[in-house]
């Protein structure tokens, strides 16, 4: 290989890495500007002051700490002159396997506009899970909105009213949002909703979801957002994944809306490390910039008739490109036509053969299969040897970035090793075969996930136009030596795929990342002409990549040690049965070195046999001292017969520190139930009736259960307090609270009516 060839190869590869670096840099969240005028600009430093109050400790719905956060929100809104109101109600929802309820308190503040014709809503939930203080999820959203209000109040009034709604009970099943869109006095006024969430402790604030008919909103978002990060692919994926946020409820009510969240730092999600200390201040800054920009922009617009045809949209060097779904089918048709024309011309001019195309296609498919199998097997081995113990209950894995890089390097080495063996395959045949697969993907996406079609459409279109021009000019034999043409062909695939793969790696668990190697292999095949430049640098390239991957995995092995900075899951809770006068320590995980001090036997059971809760999970049990924890008073109001059935009316009393109440009634006898003002007919398929109530209203909560027949019926009640002082104080620092019921005190009592 000559020096000139070396120079060209290095130049092309350098351009590819440059494109990748720039595309990733565009999605890095912005750092706070210390010199900015805080009267006009969002200040993350001021937002953190709110966060220090909001995220002092865990504050799940129904807890005393939740009430403290609510009082703080009311106080701050009053100081800013918004005259806040609290909408209180008891929510109840019937699911196939259980009934859930919750004592909900939504806090609402209205920023008056100069016109009362339209109103928009900006929302975030202020409750947390019981395992962590929720600085990111969703204290950051709450703090960002409070700081946004301050900035807006210091400037001229906007045209539209803005309702700032801080919902309760999101972590309990979107209860506060459901109550708002069912019962709120303000729900009819909302023309648009902007919601803020988080699933992690760092990363860019991504506009990851919209409501249906989003064309107008996306266009306006693109105009307003100062540092936009978004993709309609993420929106399509979120629709088919089993994930929800408060925007899910407004979408069901056909309210136009946008959803923002950041999701890196997954190991902090729903853990004690979701605190202010572990929050990336840049993520809070980005959330706040988006909140302020959306308020200022949409607050001045006419908000009637804003539902327009859905849009395909994506980032492109700091701007958002968007176009209507109407263009997806014509664009796909054009690409299919161009592919057919370029392929036929290439075959006619003898730079490709149909046999060679077939062999190339098989080579790509073989590489895909080999890469997925190899990375899956490597992950299975790594997980069994050391990664599993560093995996949290949420699915997050410490050092996930190490494993992702190892998978990419191993996949790239497999591609090079296999493709080097196929010396009869030329650059044109490999590239056209990759384009053929891309066209197949594009057709499928056009039909089923049109928001993701851009990912293949534009790289394919540009590649086909360039290749078509080369064929037309009869320069087929010179393309692989033309540095500028090869760099130009690389541009769009790299700048579109690299940041998207980064976002997918962020949101997908490590166990699923090997399957994303399909996209990586296809990208390398599409850039086969450029990859062949690496082949020319020497046979050592794939083996070097394997060596680097081995070093990375070795580093992850030596880092796989739990510590105070990298704690792992530990689950332990206390259950006392008042009737049997027995108590147990229980864990839903195999006992670790610490929980073995409490659970010395190998006795296993099932949560259902211990607690009146519909959760089918294995449990390890040990004997515990009986403590004097009490069930909150449950007052029997009356029992009466009605048409041969028994009506049992009881009341949960308020004013206790109980966070959750549970009830189970076996035998399939429950016909109907009324919780507060909500009534439900229980399906026959619910053989054992389960009910969970998050928080008890201070004035108490009336429950009326109708059971079949007039025979005695057994009720099993459970009350949950949190946290258990012994578990919290004695747990070693390398272990942290996580999982179902962890650190809870559960009191069980049976009553026959």
XYZ file of C-alpha atoms in Angstrom:
753
model
C 0.000 0.000 0.000
C 1.495 3.378 -1.076
C 1.855 6.430 1.117
C -0.795 8.174 -0.986
C -3.262 5.326 -0.368
C -2.465 5.433 3.344
C -3.106 9.160 3.395
C -6.473 8.773 1.626
C -7.549 5.949 3.928
C -6.641 7.914 7.043
C -8.367 11.030 5.653
C -11.646 9.187 5.017
C -11.611 7.513 8.433
C -10.776 10.849 10.061
C -13.774 12.490 8.413
C -16.031 9.683 9.633
C -14.828 10.125 13.222
C -15.188 13.888 12.898
C -18.778 13.553 11.713
C -19.503 11.168 14.599
C -17.943 13.489 17.180
C -19.813 16.563 15.956
C -23.140 14.716 15.812
C -22.689 13.499 19.399
C -21.565 16.930 20.569
C -24.842 18.445 19.344
C -26.825 16.378 21.857
C -24.679 17.229 24.907
C -26.793 19.263 27.354
C -25.682 22.893 27.784
C -23.785 24.063 30.852
C -25.314 26.891 32.889
C -24.198 30.343 31.820
C -22.955 31.994 35.009
C -22.946 35.422 33.317
C -26.518 35.290 32.016
C -29.056 37.883 33.180
C -31.193 35.884 35.608
C -34.106 38.282 35.152
C -34.441 37.053 31.566
C -32.841 33.617 31.599
C -33.353 30.322 33.346
C -30.909 29.729 36.184
C -30.116 26.132 37.101
C -28.396 27.386 40.256
C -31.641 28.981 41.447
C -33.617 25.883 40.449
C -31.291 23.755 42.586
C -32.335 25.839 45.607
C -35.885 24.590 45.058
C -34.586 21.091 44.507
C -32.827 21.113 47.875
C -36.254 21.488 49.498
C -38.121 19.123 47.189
C -35.616 16.254 47.202
C -34.463 16.188 50.825
C -35.773 12.661 51.182
C -38.240 10.252 49.594
C -41.757 11.692 49.381
C -44.147 9.143 47.865
C -47.860 9.813 47.659
C -49.630 9.434 50.963
C -46.537 10.118 53.073
C -45.884 12.955 55.500
C -42.873 14.004 53.397
C -45.124 14.277 50.359
C -47.259 16.762 52.281
C -44.159 18.814 53.149
C -43.215 19.089 49.469
C -46.773 20.061 48.621
C -46.725 22.799 51.259
C -43.440 24.092 49.838
C -44.943 24.303 46.342
C -47.929 26.230 47.644
C -45.640 28.593 49.556
C -43.454 29.298 46.511
C -46.424 29.858 44.208
C -47.903 32.288 46.724
C -44.615 34.176 46.944
C -44.685 34.555 43.156
C -48.273 35.791 43.221
C -49.994 32.850 41.521
C -52.716 32.173 44.113
C -52.319 28.387 44.107
C -55.094 25.925 44.696
C -55.040 22.288 45.744
C -57.417 19.877 44.057
C -57.922 16.958 46.430
C -59.714 13.726 45.626
C -59.392 10.007 46.170
C -58.578 8.238 42.938
C -59.543 4.639 42.170
C -58.893 2.502 39.075
C -59.866 -1.104 38.407
C -57.292 -3.258 36.628
C -57.666 -6.916 35.573
C -55.904 -8.180 38.694
C -56.536 -5.537 41.339
C -58.153 -2.263 42.320
C -55.868 0.656 43.147
C -56.698 3.875 44.928
C -54.850 6.914 46.156
C -55.335 10.083 48.170
C -54.293 12.661 45.560
C -53.409 16.348 45.918
C -52.685 18.212 42.688
C -51.213 21.709 43.106
C -52.206 24.281 40.478
C -50.959 27.794 39.876
C -52.248 30.049 37.100
C -50.080 32.655 35.369
C -52.531 35.155 33.928
C -52.225 36.108 30.266
C -53.472 39.233 28.532
C -56.145 37.206 26.747
C -58.395 34.563 28.237
C -59.208 32.918 24.889
C -56.584 30.163 25.210
C -54.650 28.391 27.931
C -51.771 25.972 28.048
C -50.659 23.633 30.801
C -47.122 22.901 31.959
C -46.821 19.925 34.274
C -44.474 17.775 36.341
C -45.189 15.338 39.159
C -43.945 16.122 42.650
C -44.220 12.668 44.212
C -41.270 10.264 44.298
C -40.869 6.539 44.761
C -40.263 5.404 48.317
C -36.741 4.175 47.418
C -35.287 7.597 46.608
C -35.689 11.374 46.984
C -36.567 11.906 43.320
C -34.256 14.813 42.548
C -34.430 13.977 38.845
C -37.679 11.997 38.773
C -39.349 14.370 38.943
C -37.966 17.047 41.228
C -36.013 18.471 38.305
C -39.211 19.008 36.346
C -40.895 20.677 39.325
C -37.871 22.905 40.040
C -37.554 23.813 36.358
C -41.176 24.966 36.284
C -40.834 26.998 39.496
C -37.776 28.762 38.092
C -39.623 29.271 34.782
C -42.444 31.011 36.631
C -39.956 33.372 38.279
C -38.440 34.380 34.943
C -41.831 34.828 33.296
C -43.049 36.992 36.176
C -40.056 39.303 35.750
C -40.955 40.015 32.111
C -43.983 41.301 30.222
C -47.137 39.168 30.447
C -47.818 36.565 27.803
C -50.933 36.405 25.698
C -52.200 33.020 26.895
C -52.927 31.832 30.398
C -50.458 29.202 31.616
C -51.547 26.688 34.234
C -48.659 25.141 36.116
C -49.922 21.781 37.352
C -47.859 19.752 39.803
C -49.430 16.309 39.901
C -49.394 13.774 42.693
C -49.342 9.987 42.371
C -47.539 9.577 39.060
C -45.416 6.804 40.523
C -48.556 5.078 41.803
C -50.042 4.736 38.328
C -50.548 8.282 36.951
C -53.241 8.819 39.579
C -52.902 12.599 39.870
C -53.037 13.087 36.101
C -56.076 10.818 35.862
C -57.809 12.823 38.560
C -56.989 16.103 36.811
C -58.349 15.031 33.425
C -61.402 13.461 35.050
C -62.437 15.939 37.738
C -60.473 19.190 37.559
C -62.381 22.440 37.178
C -59.690 23.577 34.728
C -59.447 20.619 32.344
C -61.763 22.132 29.703
C -59.543 25.218 29.381
C -56.415 23.411 28.204
C -55.478 23.726 24.537
C -51.950 22.363 24.934
C -49.863 20.524 27.558
C -46.089 20.473 28.022
C -44.890 17.760 30.438
C -41.470 17.232 32.017
C -40.070 13.904 33.225
C -36.797 12.062 33.857
C -35.513 8.484 33.835
C -31.974 8.849 35.130
C -29.744 11.573 36.524
C -28.045 13.013 33.434
C -28.226 13.448 29.676
C -29.934 15.901 27.331
C -33.548 16.962 27.778
C -35.185 15.132 24.873
C -38.548 15.962 23.365
C -39.290 12.271 23.104
C -43.070 12.085 22.732
C -45.973 14.028 21.285
C -49.692 13.619 21.009
C -51.280 12.560 17.731
C -51.556 15.077 14.859
C -48.346 16.744 15.949
C -47.241 18.553 12.780
C -47.899 22.102 13.983
C -46.474 21.478 17.460
C -43.256 19.977 16.107
C -42.768 22.908 13.751
C -43.249 25.405 16.599
C -41.026 23.380 18.946
C -38.273 23.426 16.326
C -38.560 27.202 16.069
C -38.535 27.796 19.830
C -36.153 25.265 21.388
C -32.662 26.730 21.977
C -30.869 23.353 22.011
C -33.342 20.847 20.549
C -32.830 17.097 20.904
C -35.614 14.997 19.453
C -36.585 12.194 17.088
C -39.918 10.921 15.815
C -38.400 7.427 16.068
C -38.371 7.796 19.862
C -41.994 8.894 19.749
C -42.986 5.827 17.720
C -41.039 3.510 20.036
C -42.588 5.035 23.165
C -46.057 4.344 21.747
C -45.398 0.608 21.501
C -43.369 0.199 24.706
C -45.046 -0.474 28.090
C -43.966 2.895 29.501
C -46.235 5.678 30.679
C -46.028 9.242 31.930
C -48.602 11.877 32.809
C -48.794 12.787 29.108
C -50.252 9.325 28.493
C -53.433 10.458 30.241
C -53.770 13.738 28.322
C -53.119 11.851 25.081
C -56.004 9.535 25.927
C -58.117 12.672 26.353
C -57.033 13.967 22.896
C -55.197 17.012 24.285
C -52.264 18.185 22.122
C -49.003 17.870 24.016
C -45.227 17.520 24.103
C -43.179 15.432 26.539
C -39.602 16.158 27.652
C -37.239 13.923 29.651
C -33.607 13.047 30.126
C -32.575 9.432 30.593
C -28.858 8.906 31.022
C -27.449 7.884 34.406
C -29.992 5.080 34.594
C -28.297 3.532 37.639
C -29.674 6.426 39.692
C -33.266 5.890 38.568
C -35.668 5.094 41.444
C -32.795 4.703 43.916
C -31.344 6.746 46.810
C -28.822 8.127 44.298
C -31.586 10.064 42.589
C -30.541 12.975 44.759
C -29.188 16.478 44.201
C -25.595 15.283 44.614
C -25.813 12.898 41.660
C -27.865 15.166 39.396
C -26.005 16.545 36.381
C -26.647 20.299 36.580
C -26.522 20.477 32.779
C -29.588 18.248 32.528
C -31.507 20.548 34.847
C -30.317 23.536 32.795
C -31.532 21.902 29.588
C -34.920 21.028 31.121
C -35.287 24.616 32.275
C -34.249 26.128 28.951
C -36.849 23.987 27.208
C -39.526 24.864 29.764
C -38.898 28.612 29.486
C -38.689 28.518 25.690
C -41.929 26.537 25.380
C -43.752 28.877 27.780
C -42.611 32.036 26.000
C -43.255 30.682 22.513
C -46.570 28.873 22.897
C -47.721 31.493 25.399
C -47.899 34.027 22.555
C -49.496 31.849 19.861
C -53.069 31.254 18.820
C -53.829 27.806 20.183
C -57.013 26.998 18.312
C -57.032 24.393 15.525
C -53.487 23.225 16.276
C -53.926 19.568 15.344
C -52.210 19.003 12.014
C -50.938 16.000 10.071
C -48.273 14.021 11.953
C -44.669 14.883 11.188
C -41.411 13.034 10.761
C -38.730 14.964 12.650
C -35.118 14.631 13.743
C -32.045 16.544 14.843
C -29.546 17.807 12.315
C -26.608 19.781 13.736
C -28.588 21.699 16.311
C -31.732 22.255 14.247
C -34.862 20.155 13.781
C -35.821 18.924 10.322
C -39.502 18.046 9.985
C -41.924 17.165 7.222
C -45.429 15.748 6.991
C -46.272 12.057 6.969
C -47.754 12.786 3.538
C -44.205 12.796 2.137
C -43.180 9.422 3.578
C -44.773 7.195 0.915
C -43.672 9.313 -2.085
C -40.140 9.509 -0.688
C -40.034 5.749 -0.173
C -41.358 5.197 -3.696
C -38.687 7.494 -5.140
C -35.936 5.624 -3.284
C -37.213 2.234 -4.501
C -37.229 3.558 -8.082
C -33.734 5.043 -7.771
C -32.420 1.803 -6.300
C -33.790 -0.213 -9.205
C -32.336 2.218 -11.749
C -28.884 2.422 -10.153
C -28.674 -1.363 -9.692
C -29.660 -2.090 -13.308
C -27.180 0.484 -14.598
C -24.416 -0.888 -12.375
C -25.015 -4.416 -13.661
C -25.137 -3.238 -17.271
C -21.848 -1.407 -16.880
C -20.336 -4.538 -15.279
C -19.380 -3.006 -11.973
C -21.752 -5.489 -10.270
C -23.331 -8.854 -11.035
C -26.510 -10.370 -9.683
C -24.478 -13.304 -8.375
C -22.140 -10.915 -6.593
C -25.107 -9.034 -5.158
C -26.516 -12.289 -3.818
C -23.182 -13.259 -2.236
C -22.846 -9.791 -0.707
C -26.337 -9.983 0.728
C -25.537 -13.357 2.297
C -22.301 -11.895 3.679
C -24.200 -9.089 5.384
C -26.804 -11.455 6.825
C -24.077 -13.847 7.998
C -22.318 -10.953 9.719
C -25.539 -9.803 11.382
C -26.252 -13.278 12.727
C -22.651 -13.846 13.808
C -22.425 -10.463 15.535
C -25.671 -10.872 17.440
C -24.799 -14.430 18.512
C -21.276 -13.425 19.533
C -22.325 -10.375 21.554
C -25.250 -12.208 23.177
C -22.958 -15.053 24.235
C -20.312 -12.626 25.486
C -22.931 -10.754 27.467
C -24.296 -13.995 28.931
C -20.809 -14.921 30.068
C -19.941 -11.471 31.381
C -23.294 -11.217 33.126
C -22.883 -14.596 34.797
C -19.310 -13.901 35.890
C -19.541 -10.336 37.215
C -22.117 -7.994 35.629
C -25.193 -9.581 37.227
C -24.113 -8.584 40.715
C -23.764 -4.992 39.430
C -27.257 -4.975 37.915
C -29.997 -3.068 39.739
C -33.648 -4.025 40.069
C -34.587 -1.492 37.370
C -32.423 -3.311 34.825
C -29.697 -0.660 34.896
C -26.126 -1.967 34.930
C -23.066 -0.175 36.239
C -20.463 0.416 33.501
C -23.022 -0.190 30.743
C -20.989 2.118 28.498
C -18.058 -0.306 28.719
C -20.195 -3.205 27.511
C -21.721 -1.134 24.714
C -18.278 -0.148 23.414
C -17.101 -3.756 23.635
C -20.108 -4.917 21.600
C -19.440 -2.286 18.937
C -15.754 -3.187 18.659
C -16.435 -6.918 18.533
C -19.115 -6.406 15.885
C -16.799 -4.239 13.788
C -14.055 -6.879 14.022
C -16.465 -9.631 12.939
C -17.509 -7.523 9.953
C -13.906 -7.003 8.890
C -12.925 -10.657 9.390
C -15.844 -12.010 7.362
C -15.798 -9.407 4.637
C -12.036 -9.691 4.107
C -12.492 -13.366 3.318
C -14.891 -12.593 0.464
C -12.340 -11.269 -1.968
C -14.669 -11.853 -4.931
C -17.111 -9.261 -3.578
C -16.466 -5.758 -4.798
C -17.395 -2.422 -3.273
C -20.353 -1.837 -5.575
C -21.960 -5.200 -4.895
C -21.588 -4.834 -1.122
C -22.894 -1.263 -1.093
C -25.882 -2.063 -3.334
C -26.726 -5.116 -1.217
C -26.689 -2.933 1.907
C -28.921 -0.421 0.128
C -31.281 -3.267 -0.804
C -31.590 -4.246 2.875
C -32.054 -0.567 3.746
C -34.869 -0.320 1.219
C -36.564 -3.344 2.829
C -36.234 -1.710 6.272
C -37.552 1.548 4.835
C -40.635 -0.091 3.348
C -41.425 -1.801 6.664
C -40.922 1.400 8.646
C -43.018 3.394 6.190
C -45.874 1.012 6.833
C -45.546 0.429 10.574
C -43.299 3.148 12.104
C -43.370 6.106 9.713
C -41.724 8.366 12.273
C -38.600 6.203 12.024
C -38.458 6.165 8.220
C -36.122 9.171 8.022
C -33.310 7.109 9.496
C -33.043 5.075 6.290
C -34.716 7.366 3.766
C -32.212 10.226 3.652
C -28.952 8.226 3.802
C -30.303 5.942 1.070
C -31.472 8.823 -1.089
C -28.151 10.675 -0.918
C -26.140 7.487 -1.464
C -28.230 6.527 -4.492
C -27.978 10.000 -6.011
C -24.181 10.006 -5.638
C -23.803 6.442 -6.924
C -26.187 7.181 -9.784
C -24.106 10.209 -10.771
C -20.917 8.123 -10.654
C -22.465 5.448 -12.888
C -23.807 8.064 -15.290
C -20.349 9.655 -15.569
C -18.676 6.232 -15.978
C -16.406 6.837 -12.971
C -17.169 3.569 -11.197
C -13.545 2.499 -10.970
C -12.463 5.785 -9.399
C -15.000 6.124 -6.595
C -13.031 4.051 -4.091
C -10.032 6.367 -4.493
C -11.971 9.615 -4.332
C -11.588 10.876 -0.781
C -14.200 13.605 -1.083
C -16.904 11.408 -2.609
C -16.376 8.708 0.038
C -16.506 11.334 2.792
C -19.678 12.837 1.325
C -21.399 9.443 1.191
C -20.431 8.897 4.862
C -21.881 12.166 6.075
C -25.629 11.521 6.431
C -25.445 7.908 7.654
C -23.027 8.929 10.400
C -24.753 12.121 11.594
C -28.163 10.418 11.688
C -27.268 6.982 13.032
C -24.562 7.753 15.589
C -26.587 10.053 17.904
C -29.636 7.842 17.462
C -27.667 4.749 18.463
C -26.365 6.686 21.472
C -29.928 7.497 22.561
C -31.071 3.907 21.996
C -28.115 2.609 24.017
C -29.159 5.012 26.773
C -32.759 3.842 26.970
C -32.300 0.120 26.216
C -31.020 -2.329 28.864
C -27.583 -3.820 28.146
C -29.135 -7.241 27.508
C -30.929 -5.832 24.445
C -27.994 -3.846 23.054
C -26.577 -6.887 21.151
C -29.708 -6.877 19.001
C -28.999 -3.276 18.034
C -25.861 -4.587 16.344
C -28.168 -5.233 13.382
C -28.223 -1.484 12.764
C -24.483 -1.165 13.293
C -23.667 -3.967 10.829
C -25.987 -2.432 8.255
C -24.323 0.956 8.710
C -20.862 -0.569 8.179
C -22.115 -2.442 5.114
C -23.562 0.751 3.667
C -20.147 2.331 4.198
C -18.265 -0.686 2.846
C -16.266 1.451 0.442
C -15.052 3.505 3.376
C -14.512 0.455 5.623
C -12.332 -1.083 2.929
C -9.972 1.812 3.504
C -9.365 0.274 6.931
C -8.668 -3.110 5.324
C -5.909 -1.463 3.368
C -4.237 -0.282 6.559
C -3.454 -3.909 7.430
C -4.773 -7.240 8.644
C -4.080 -6.206 12.203
C -7.140 -3.910 12.331
C -9.832 -6.479 13.373
C -7.513 -8.151 15.876
C -6.668 -4.762 17.355
C -10.376 -4.052 17.787
C -10.854 -7.397 19.540
C -7.912 -6.604 21.786
C -9.355 -3.223 22.731
C -12.722 -4.869 23.477
C -10.977 -7.404 25.716
C -9.210 -4.606 27.599
C -12.516 -2.756 28.078
C -14.219 -5.885 29.423
C -11.242 -6.497 31.715
C -11.592 -2.993 33.124
C -15.297 -3.616 33.772
C -14.362 -6.848 35.577
C -11.991 -5.051 37.957
C -14.580 -2.317 38.531
C -17.299 -4.827 39.444
C -17.072 -4.220 43.160
C -19.983 -2.678 45.080
C -19.094 0.420 47.079
C -20.751 3.430 48.662
C -20.462 5.224 45.312
C -21.720 2.197 43.377
C -24.157 0.449 45.729
C -26.149 -2.583 44.662
C -29.656 -3.723 45.489
C -30.566 -5.154 48.835
C -34.117 -6.006 49.811
C -35.446 -6.509 53.328
C -38.712 -5.685 55.044
C -40.515 -6.508 58.268
C -43.920 -8.205 58.489
C -45.858 -8.624 61.737
C -49.053 -10.696 61.890
C -51.238 -9.328 64.701
C -53.528 -12.363 64.791
C -50.772 -14.971 64.947
C -48.507 -12.761 67.060
C -45.645 -13.645 64.750
C -43.165 -11.526 62.838
C -40.899 -12.234 59.887
C -38.028 -10.702 57.994
C -38.687 -11.036 54.275
C -36.634 -10.403 51.145
C -37.554 -10.779 47.481
C -33.911 -11.341 46.492
C -31.571 -14.212 47.342
C -30.131 -13.229 50.742
C -26.900 -11.243 50.509
C -24.138 -11.080 53.102
C -26.071 -8.548 55.140
C -29.651 -9.886 54.870
C -28.327 -13.337 55.836
C -27.986 -11.906 59.351
C -31.775 -11.638 59.419
C -32.730 -14.585 57.220
C -30.578 -17.480 58.355
C -32.646 -20.290 56.853
C -33.331 -21.259 53.268
C -37.095 -21.076 53.781
C -38.794 -19.744 50.665
C -42.354 -18.688 50.100
C -44.388 -16.425 47.853
C -45.304 -12.828 48.533
C -48.969 -13.711 48.040
C -48.871 -16.134 50.971
C -47.337 -13.491 53.250
C -49.087 -10.262 52.220
C -52.578 -9.404 50.956
C -51.146 -8.098 47.693
C -51.348 -9.448 44.145
C -47.656 -9.752 43.387
C -46.418 -13.184 42.351
C -42.776 -13.225 43.447
C -40.525 -15.621 45.305
C -39.529 -14.592 48.822
C -37.031 -15.694 51.444
C -38.292 -15.646 55.033
C -36.732 -15.551 58.487
C -38.103 -15.209 62.012
C -38.168 -11.730 63.563
C -38.996 -10.304 66.995
C -42.587 -9.204 67.443
C -42.831 -5.425 67.716
C -45.785 -3.378 68.833
C -46.740 -1.903 65.466
C -50.452 -1.233 65.119
C -52.924 -1.435 62.287
C -54.696 1.916 61.833
C -58.287 1.752 63.097
C -60.696 0.237 60.597
C -64.219 1.133 61.694
C -67.125 -1.100 60.742
C -69.978 1.254 59.846
C -72.649 -1.319 59.088
C -73.456 -4.670 57.514
C -76.698 -5.204 55.647
C -78.197 -7.673 53.208
C -79.353 -6.638 49.758
C -80.993 -9.051 47.320
C -79.255 -12.021 48.924
C -75.816 -10.378 49.018
C -73.940 -8.940 51.968
C -73.039 -5.227 51.974
C -70.076 -4.469 54.226
C -69.412 -0.785 54.893
C -66.185 0.118 56.697
C -64.018 3.205 57.008
C -60.257 3.658 56.895
C -59.505 6.386 59.413
C -57.146 9.244 58.625
C -54.447 10.970 60.596
C -51.997 8.061 60.622
C -48.502 7.660 59.230
C -49.570 4.696 57.103
C -48.423 5.063 53.521
C -50.342 2.202 51.875
C -53.263 0.002 52.851
C -53.902 -3.425 51.324
C -56.925 -5.691 51.281
C -57.527 -9.176 49.903
C -60.760 -11.181 49.855
C -60.510 -14.756 48.511
C -63.168 -17.002 47.023
C -64.369 -14.944 44.084
C -67.294 -13.580 46.106
C -66.736 -9.828 45.649
C -69.386 -8.469 43.275
C -69.044 -4.716 43.588
C -67.053 -2.159 45.539
C -67.434 1.536 46.208
C -64.332 3.494 47.248
C -65.222 7.032 48.220
C -67.340 8.232 45.288
C -66.071 5.632 42.775
C -68.010 2.403 42.146
C -66.805 -0.705 40.321
C -68.218 -4.058 39.255
C -65.664 -6.784 39.876
C -65.112 -9.243 36.997
C -65.657 -12.940 37.655
C -62.085 -13.628 36.557
C -60.789 -11.948 39.727
C -60.857 -15.063 41.916
C -59.143 -13.239 44.791
C -60.018 -9.584 45.109
C -57.049 -7.275 45.782
C -57.171 -3.593 46.665
C -54.316 -1.173 47.316
C -54.878 2.319 48.713
C -51.992 4.839 48.640
C -52.526 7.236 51.512
C -55.625 7.699 53.602
C -57.531 11.004 53.512
C -57.368 12.824 56.833
C -61.138 12.774 57.060
C -61.113 9.007 56.476
C -62.208 6.910 53.509
C -65.453 4.954 53.218
C -65.387 1.604 51.441
C -68.472 -0.506 50.701
C -67.935 -4.085 49.531
C -70.737 -6.215 48.125
C -70.068 -9.959 48.439
C -72.099 -12.826 47.041
C -74.326 -14.604 49.573
C -74.684 -13.957 53.268
C -72.066 -16.377 54.584
C -69.155 -14.996 56.656
C -66.343 -13.582 54.544
C -62.683 -13.176 55.532
C -60.962 -9.834 54.940
C -57.171 -9.650 55.214
C -55.869 -6.131 55.763
C -52.292 -4.955 55.471
C -50.833 -1.583 56.394
C -47.451 -0.318 55.223
C -45.240 2.199 56.958
C -41.872 3.367 55.652
C -39.041 3.242 56.527
C -38.123 0.648 59.100
C -35.568 2.433 61.335
C -33.444 -0.677 61.976
C -33.126 -1.630 58.307
C -32.298 1.909 57.242
C -29.738 2.550 59.992
C -27.921 -0.796 59.871
C -27.725 -1.391 56.109
C -24.063 -1.243 54.929
C -23.160 1.655 52.599
C -22.380 -0.620 49.624
C -26.015 -1.769 49.662
C -29.021 0.403 48.918
C -32.764 0.278 49.215
C -34.615 -0.916 46.160
C -37.435 -3.104 45.013
C -40.849 -3.974 46.298
C -41.634 -3.185 49.970
C -37.957 -2.616 50.830
C -37.439 -0.977 54.256
C -41.170 -1.206 54.905
C -43.033 -2.221 58.035
C -46.137 -4.243 57.184
C -48.841 -5.093 59.702
C -51.297 -7.899 58.852
C -54.735 -8.347 60.417
C -57.712 -10.544 59.497
C -61.341 -9.688 60.084
C -64.362 -11.897 59.390
C -67.598 -10.088 58.594
